[in-house]
C-alpha cells in the first residue's frame, strides 16, 4: 500500500493594501507682529506676518500708536490644530492688538486636543494693549491655550482674556488655559484654569457658580509702584455677575469677573479697569 503524498498548502493571496489617500492632520500656523518706534516717535510695523487661519490687518490709529486687528481667515482652532501668535513691542513702541470677532474652539476630524499659544514681549518704555475678543469653547472641542508675557522693568501692559463656555443651549468643550507673566526676569503672575468635562468642580460655587462666561483684565506699569491699586468689588446681584479688582506685587492690578454671558463680563472688566 502506497501512502498518498501530503497535500501541499496553497499560498494565500496577499491582503490588498489600503487605498492611498491623504493622512489627516491638524493645521500648523504661526503669526508674527513686531512693533518698532521710529525716529519721529511713531510706531511702525516692520513685521506683520499672518499665517493660515490667522490674518493680520493694520488698522488706522491716532497719535503714535500702531493698531493691528487679528482676523480669522477660516474656522480654527479645530481638534489637532497647533496655532501660535508671537508679538514683540520693541523699546519705546506703542502697540494695540484687537480682533475682528470671537475665536471659536471646535471639534475636528483629527483626534486629540488643539493648542493656541500666545507669546508677548514688551521692551523698555514700550506699551502693549492685547485686547482680543472672547474665546468660545464649543461642545465637543478640546483646547489647551497658553499666554506667556515677558516685560521689561519699565514696560506697560494691558491684557484682556474672556472665555465663554459653550454656545447658546449647549455644554462647553474641554478648555485648559494658562497665563504666565514675567517682569524684569521675575514671575509676576502664573495661573492655570480648567473648565468643562474632566475638570472637577469647575461649575460649582467655588469656581463659576453656574455662570458661563469668565474674564480678566491685567494692567501692569511702573505707576502702580507709587500708587498701588485698591481692592474693589464689582457688580451687584450674584445672578447678574460679579467681579473683583485686586493689586498684585509687581506692580500690577488684576480684575477678574464671572457672569452669565460675555457682554456682562465685559462690562464688569471695564468697570474695574
mmCIF file of C-alpha atoms in Angstrom:
data_model
loop_
_atom_site.group_PDB
_atom_site.id
_atom_site.type_symbol
_atom_site.label_atom_id
_atom_site.label_comp_id
_atom_site.label_asym_id
_atom_site.label_seq_id
_atom_site.Cartn_x
_atom_site.Cartn_y
_atom_site.Cartn_z
ATOM 1 C CA UNK A 1 0.000 0.000 0.000
ATOM 2 C CA UNK A 2 1.400 3.342 -1.007
ATOM 3 C CA UNK A 3 0.574 6.432 1.037
ATOM 4 C CA UNK A 4 -0.525 9.421 -0.916
ATOM 5 C CA UNK A 5 1.847 12.354 -0.592
ATOM 6 C CA UNK A 6 0.659 15.062 1.795
ATOM 7 C CA UNK A 7 -1.292 17.868 0.142
ATOM 8 C CA UNK A 8 0.766 20.989 -0.267
ATOM 9 C CA UNK A 9 -0.600 24.111 1.364
ATOM 10 C CA UNK A 10 -1.724 26.608 -1.198
ATOM 11 C CA UNK A 11 -0.103 30.009 -0.778
ATOM 12 C CA UNK A 12 -2.550 32.626 0.449
ATOM 13 C CA UNK A 13 -3.132 35.673 -1.651
ATOM 14 C CA UNK A 14 -1.694 38.833 -0.078
ATOM 15 C CA UNK A 15 -4.172 41.149 1.582
ATOM 16 C CA UNK A 16 -4.979 44.184 -0.523
ATOM 17 C CA UNK A 17 -3.220 47.386 0.515
ATOM 18 C CA UNK A 18 -5.410 50.179 1.843
ATOM 19 C CA UNK A 19 -6.376 52.753 -0.703
ATOM 20 C CA UNK A 20 -3.985 55.647 -0.926
ATOM 21 C CA UNK A 21 -5.268 58.938 0.393
ATOM 22 C CA UNK A 22 -4.311 61.962 2.485
ATOM 23 C CA UNK A 23 -3.380 61.310 6.097
ATOM 24 C CA UNK A 24 -5.451 63.617 8.299
ATOM 25 C CA UNK A 25 -3.536 66.020 10.476
ATOM 26 C CA UNK A 26 -4.185 69.304 12.198
ATOM 27 C CA UNK A 27 -3.254 72.720 10.907
ATOM 28 C CA UNK A 28 0.076 74.336 11.871
ATOM 29 C CA UNK A 29 0.247 78.134 11.741
ATOM 30 C CA UNK A 30 2.327 80.908 13.347
ATOM 31 C CA UNK A 31 1.616 84.638 13.004
ATOM 32 C CA UNK A 32 4.139 87.324 13.978
ATOM 33 C CA UNK A 33 3.898 91.022 14.801
ATOM 34 C CA UNK A 34 6.829 93.331 15.563
ATOM 35 C CA UNK A 35 6.285 96.977 16.528
ATOM 36 C CA UNK A 36 9.186 99.454 16.395
ATOM 37 C CA UNK A 37 9.350 103.101 17.419
ATOM 38 C CA UNK A 38 10.578 105.399 14.650
ATOM 39 C CA UNK A 39 12.807 108.444 14.956
ATOM 40 C CA UNK A 40 9.685 110.626 14.997
ATOM 41 C CA UNK A 41 8.161 108.590 17.828
ATOM 42 C CA UNK A 42 5.534 106.986 15.610
ATOM 43 C CA UNK A 43 5.340 103.209 15.938
ATOM 44 C CA UNK A 44 5.825 101.210 12.741
ATOM 45 C CA UNK A 45 5.240 97.554 11.952
ATOM 46 C CA UNK A 46 8.333 96.083 10.256
ATOM 47 C CA UNK A 47 6.906 92.583 10.737
ATOM 48 C CA UNK A 48 3.229 91.847 10.106
ATOM 49 C CA UNK A 49 3.099 88.224 9.047
ATOM 50 C CA UNK A 50 -0.162 86.294 9.189
ATOM 51 C CA UNK A 51 -0.363 82.563 8.593
ATOM 52 C CA UNK A 52 -3.110 80.037 7.868
ATOM 53 C CA UNK A 53 -6.304 80.992 9.696
ATOM 54 C CA UNK A 54 -4.624 83.988 11.394
ATOM 55 C CA UNK A 55 -4.799 87.064 9.166
ATOM 56 C CA UNK A 56 -3.351 90.371 10.396
ATOM 57 C CA UNK A 57 -4.618 93.773 9.302
ATOM 58 C CA UNK A 58 -3.170 97.148 10.149
ATOM 59 C CA UNK A 59 -5.930 99.469 11.365
ATOM 60 C CA UNK A 60 -5.865 103.237 11.233
ATOM 61 C CA UNK A 61 -4.846 104.656 14.577
ATOM 62 C CA UNK A 62 -4.272 108.090 16.019
ATOM 63 C CA UNK A 63 -1.176 109.590 17.534
ATOM 64 C CA UNK A 64 1.964 107.482 17.736
ATOM 65 C CA UNK A 65 0.285 104.151 18.480
ATOM 66 C CA UNK A 66 0.077 101.332 15.912
ATOM 67 C CA UNK A 67 -3.048 99.132 15.831
ATOM 68 C CA UNK A 68 -3.357 95.610 14.432
ATOM 69 C CA UNK A 69 -6.576 93.619 14.077
ATOM 70 C CA UNK A 70 -6.489 89.809 14.081
ATOM 71 C CA UNK A 71 -8.961 88.442 11.534
ATOM 72 C CA UNK A 72 -9.942 84.765 11.405
ATOM 73 C CA UNK A 73 -9.487 83.585 7.809
ATOM 74 C CA UNK A 74 -11.111 80.178 8.452
ATOM 75 C CA UNK A 75 -12.639 78.095 11.240
ATOM 76 C CA UNK A 76 -9.956 77.416 13.851
ATOM 77 C CA UNK A 77 -8.801 76.058 16.163
ATOM 78 C CA UNK A 78 -10.113 72.575 15.435
ATOM 79 C CA UNK A 79 -9.019 69.323 17.059
ATOM 80 C CA UNK A 80 -5.356 68.668 16.306
ATOM 81 C CA UNK A 81 -4.555 72.259 15.234
ATOM 82 C CA UNK A 82 -1.409 73.987 16.502
ATOM 83 C CA UNK A 83 -1.777 77.776 16.357
ATOM 84 C CA UNK A 84 0.641 80.399 17.649
ATOM 85 C CA UNK A 85 0.918 84.202 17.734
ATOM 86 C CA UNK A 86 4.174 85.996 18.590
ATOM 87 C CA UNK A 87 4.057 89.729 19.338
ATOM 88 C CA UNK A 88 7.047 91.950 20.110
ATOM 89 C CA UNK A 89 6.820 95.620 21.079
ATOM 90 C CA UNK A 90 10.401 96.847 20.936
ATOM 91 C CA UNK A 91 11.811 99.559 23.209
ATOM 92 C CA UNK A 92 9.646 102.675 23.113
ATOM 93 C CA UNK A 93 6.973 101.174 20.838
ATOM 94 C CA UNK A 94 3.243 101.613 21.421
ATOM 95 C CA UNK A 95 1.071 98.786 20.043
ATOM 96 C CA UNK A 96 -2.585 97.846 20.330
ATOM 97 C CA UNK A 97 -3.822 94.431 19.114
ATOM 98 C CA UNK A 98 -7.541 93.730 18.751
ATOM 99 C CA UNK A 99 -9.654 91.092 16.986
ATOM 100 C CA UNK A 100 -12.477 91.293 14.455
ATOM 101 C CA UNK A 101 -14.583 88.557 16.075
ATOM 102 C CA UNK A 102 -14.619 85.900 18.752
ATOM 103 C CA UNK A 103 -12.441 82.801 18.400
ATOM 104 C CA UNK A 104 -14.458 79.570 18.448
ATOM 105 C CA UNK A 105 -12.789 76.311 19.506
ATOM 106 C CA UNK A 106 -14.481 73.463 17.606
ATOM 107 C CA UNK A 107 -14.151 69.679 17.435
ATOM 108 C CA UNK A 108 -12.226 68.409 14.432
ATOM 109 C CA UNK A 109 -11.713 65.238 12.404
ATOM 110 C CA UNK A 110 -8.272 64.711 13.941
ATOM 111 C CA UNK A 111 -8.247 63.045 17.362
ATOM 112 C CA UNK A 112 -6.559 64.915 20.162
ATOM 113 C CA UNK A 113 -6.641 68.429 21.522
ATOM 114 C CA UNK A 114 -5.839 71.705 19.786
ATOM 115 C CA UNK A 115 -3.326 74.252 21.080
ATOM 116 C CA UNK A 116 -3.335 78.038 20.844
ATOM 117 C CA UNK A 117 -0.165 79.678 22.168
ATOM 118 C CA UNK A 118 0.394 83.422 22.505
ATOM 119 C CA UNK A 119 3.788 84.935 23.373
ATOM 120 C CA UNK A 120 4.052 88.670 24.095
ATOM 121 C CA UNK A 121 7.321 90.564 24.603
ATOM 122 C CA UNK A 122 7.357 94.228 25.678
ATOM 123 C CA UNK A 123 10.602 96.221 25.789
ATOM 124 C CA UNK A 124 11.814 99.173 27.865
ATOM 125 C CA UNK A 125 9.412 102.091 27.825
ATOM 126 C CA UNK A 126 7.094 100.214 25.456
ATOM 127 C CA UNK A 127 3.358 99.695 25.805
ATOM 128 C CA UNK A 128 1.244 96.793 24.582
ATOM 129 C CA UNK A 129 -2.534 96.533 24.683
ATOM 130 C CA UNK A 130 -3.596 92.932 23.999
ATOM 131 C CA UNK A 131 -7.387 93.098 23.641
ATOM 132 C CA UNK A 132 -8.807 90.107 21.707
ATOM 133 C CA UNK A 133 -12.473 89.195 21.559
ATOM 134 C CA UNK A 134 -13.755 86.246 23.661
ATOM 135 C CA UNK A 135 -12.768 82.637 23.147
ATOM 136 C CA UNK A 136 -15.829 80.374 22.847
ATOM 137 C CA UNK A 137 -15.425 76.736 23.889
ATOM 138 C CA UNK A 138 -17.962 74.857 21.744
ATOM 139 C CA UNK A 139 -19.359 71.473 22.789
ATOM 140 C CA UNK A 140 -17.052 68.607 21.841
ATOM 141 C CA UNK A 141 -13.942 70.785 21.475
ATOM 142 C CA UNK A 142 -10.688 70.265 23.388
ATOM 143 C CA UNK A 143 -8.343 73.261 23.553
ATOM 144 C CA UNK A 144 -5.220 73.998 25.546
ATOM 145 C CA UNK A 145 -4.284 77.667 25.487
ATOM 146 C CA UNK A 146 -1.208 79.400 26.884
ATOM 147 C CA UNK A 147 -0.363 83.088 27.097
ATOM 148 C CA UNK A 148 3.221 83.929 28.076
ATOM 149 C CA UNK A 149 4.331 87.531 28.627
ATOM 150 C CA UNK A 150 7.852 88.946 29.038
ATOM 151 C CA UNK A 151 8.016 92.539 30.321
ATOM 152 C CA UNK A 152 10.971 94.860 30.723
ATOM 153 C CA UNK A 153 11.060 96.797 34.050
ATOM 154 C CA UNK A 154 9.576 99.964 32.505
ATOM 155 C CA UNK A 155 7.137 98.218 30.141
ATOM 156 C CA UNK A 156 3.379 98.730 30.310
ATOM 157 C CA UNK A 157 0.777 96.077 29.569
ATOM 158 C CA UNK A 158 -3.000 95.949 29.313
ATOM 159 C CA UNK A 159 -4.158 92.378 28.713
ATOM 160 C CA UNK A 160 -7.709 91.091 28.478
ATOM 161 C CA UNK A 161 -8.879 87.476 28.393
ATOM 162 C CA UNK A 162 -12.524 86.425 28.094
ATOM 163 C CA UNK A 163 -13.881 82.898 27.776
ATOM 164 C CA UNK A 164 -17.421 81.723 27.035
ATOM 165 C CA UNK A 165 -18.204 78.121 27.950
ATOM 166 C CA UNK A 166 -20.473 76.721 25.283
ATOM 167 C CA UNK A 167 -22.579 78.393 22.628
ATOM 168 C CA UNK A 168 -26.262 79.095 23.221
ATOM 169 C CA UNK A 169 -28.035 75.995 24.508
ATOM 170 C CA UNK A 170 -25.003 73.678 24.517
ATOM 171 C CA UNK A 171 -22.486 72.351 27.010
ATOM 172 C CA UNK A 172 -18.866 73.570 26.906
ATOM 173 C CA UNK A 173 -15.953 71.675 25.488
ATOM 174 C CA UNK A 174 -12.739 70.983 27.343
ATOM 175 C CA UNK A 175 -10.720 74.139 27.938
ATOM 176 C CA UNK A 176 -7.446 74.488 29.792
ATOM 177 C CA UNK A 177 -5.813 77.900 29.895
ATOM 178 C CA UNK A 178 -2.597 79.166 31.457
ATOM 179 C CA UNK A 179 -1.404 82.770 31.827
ATOM 180 C CA UNK A 180 2.207 83.427 32.831
ATOM 181 C CA UNK A 181 3.648 86.937 33.149
ATOM 182 C CA UNK A 182 7.314 87.691 33.810
ATOM 183 C CA UNK A 183 8.535 91.200 34.640
ATOM 184 C CA UNK A 184 12.234 92.040 34.792
ATOM 185 C CA UNK A 185 13.011 88.326 34.904
ATOM 186 C CA UNK A 186 10.709 87.619 37.867
ATOM 187 C CA UNK A 187 7.315 85.926 37.836
ATOM 188 C CA UNK A 188 4.506 88.436 38.291
ATOM 189 C CA UNK A 189 1.549 86.101 37.682
ATOM 190 C CA UNK A 190 1.221 82.389 36.932
ATOM 191 C CA UNK A 191 -2.233 80.837 36.927
ATOM 192 C CA UNK A 192 -3.988 77.937 35.246
ATOM 193 C CA UNK A 193 -7.702 77.249 34.864
ATOM 194 C CA UNK A 194 -9.649 74.273 33.516
ATOM 195 C CA UNK A 195 -13.315 74.074 32.537
ATOM 196 C CA UNK A 196 -15.693 71.533 31.030
ATOM 197 C CA UNK A 197 -15.766 67.721 31.117
ATOM 198 C CA UNK A 198 -12.976 66.113 33.176
ATOM 199 C CA UNK A 199 -12.318 69.336 35.126
ATOM 200 C CA UNK A 200 -13.644 68.616 38.637
ATOM 201 C CA UNK A 201 -15.682 71.314 40.339
ATOM 202 C CA UNK A 202 -15.487 73.878 37.541
ATOM 203 C CA UNK A 203 -19.229 74.610 37.693
ATOM 204 C CA UNK A 204 -19.555 74.716 41.479
ATOM 205 C CA UNK A 205 -19.997 77.743 43.697
ATOM 206 C CA UNK A 206 -16.269 77.722 44.426
ATOM 207 C CA UNK A 207 -15.413 78.417 40.766
ATOM 208 C CA UNK A 208 -18.058 79.750 38.355
ATOM 209 C CA UNK A 209 -21.214 79.282 40.394
ATOM 210 C CA UNK A 210 -23.281 78.313 37.367
ATOM 211 C CA UNK A 211 -22.084 81.182 35.170
ATOM 212 C CA UNK A 212 -20.919 80.532 31.616
ATOM 213 C CA UNK A 213 -18.585 83.480 30.978
ATOM 214 C CA UNK A 214 -15.363 84.435 32.733
ATOM 215 C CA UNK A 215 -12.781 87.115 32.105
ATOM 216 C CA UNK A 216 -9.832 89.019 33.473
ATOM 217 C CA UNK A 217 -8.099 92.311 32.778
ATOM 218 C CA UNK A 218 -4.455 92.716 33.780
ATOM 219 C CA UNK A 219 -2.776 96.127 33.940
ATOM 220 C CA UNK A 220 0.973 96.347 34.565
ATOM 221 C CA UNK A 221 3.046 99.520 34.771
ATOM 222 C CA UNK A 222 5.557 101.470 36.871
ATOM 223 C CA UNK A 223 2.769 103.809 38.035
ATOM 224 C CA UNK A 224 1.463 101.082 40.361
ATOM 225 C CA UNK A 225 4.715 101.249 42.336
ATOM 226 C CA UNK A 226 3.863 104.762 43.509
ATOM 227 C CA UNK A 227 0.119 104.194 43.876
ATOM 228 C CA UNK A 228 -0.924 100.538 44.244
ATOM 229 C CA UNK A 229 -4.408 99.591 43.089
ATOM 230 C CA UNK A 230 -7.142 99.438 45.696
ATOM 231 C CA UNK A 231 -9.345 96.397 46.206
ATOM 232 C CA UNK A 232 -12.764 96.898 44.607
ATOM 233 C CA UNK A 233 -15.764 94.567 44.486
ATOM 234 C CA UNK A 234 -17.714 94.865 41.237
ATOM 235 C CA UNK A 235 -21.311 94.042 40.398
ATOM 236 C CA UNK A 236 -24.445 93.623 42.456
ATOM 237 C CA UNK A 237 -26.701 90.582 42.423
ATOM 238 C CA UNK A 238 -24.757 87.291 42.068
ATOM 239 C CA UNK A 239 -27.036 86.148 39.246
ATOM 240 C CA UNK A 240 -26.021 89.163 37.141
ATOM 241 C CA UNK A 241 -22.317 88.543 37.519
ATOM 242 C CA UNK A 242 -19.664 89.735 39.937
ATOM 243 C CA UNK A 243 -16.018 90.717 39.855
ATOM 244 C CA UNK A 244 -13.139 91.984 41.947
ATOM 245 C CA UNK A 245 -10.140 94.215 41.295
ATOM 246 C CA UNK A 246 -7.044 93.402 43.358
ATOM 247 C CA UNK A 247 -3.465 94.707 43.490
ATOM 248 C CA UNK A 248 -0.556 92.427 42.578
ATOM 249 C CA UNK A 249 3.019 92.705 43.723
ATOM 250 C CA UNK A 250 4.990 93.520 40.667
ATOM 251 C CA UNK A 251 3.426 96.184 40.244
ATOM 252 C CA UNK A 252 0.039 95.444 38.660
ATOM 253 C CA UNK A 253 -3.728 95.274 39.093
ATOM 254 C CA UNK A 254 -5.891 92.289 38.156
ATOM 255 C CA UNK A 255 -9.646 92.439 37.575
ATOM 256 C CA UNK A 256 -11.475 89.094 37.452
ATOM 257 C CA UNK A 257 -15.180 88.621 36.651
ATOM 258 C CA UNK A 258 -17.778 85.892 36.098
ATOM 259 C CA UNK A 259 -21.215 86.436 34.554
ATOM 260 C CA UNK A 260 -23.966 84.667 32.617
ATOM 261 C CA UNK A 261 -22.692 85.988 29.264
ATOM 262 C CA UNK A 262 -19.785 87.744 27.558
ATOM 263 C CA UNK A 263 -21.479 91.150 27.456
ATOM 264 C CA UNK A 264 -21.863 91.348 31.218
ATOM 265 C CA UNK A 265 -18.318 90.078 31.781
ATOM 266 C CA UNK A 266 -17.000 92.870 29.521
ATOM 267 C CA UNK A 267 -18.939 95.497 31.462
ATOM 268 C CA UNK A 268 -17.522 94.267 34.766
ATOM 269 C CA UNK A 269 -13.971 94.283 33.436
ATOM 270 C CA UNK A 270 -14.356 97.790 32.074
ATOM 271 C CA UNK A 271 -15.740 98.944 35.433
ATOM 272 C CA UNK A 272 -12.680 97.517 37.170
ATOM 273 C CA UNK A 273 -10.203 98.872 34.635
#
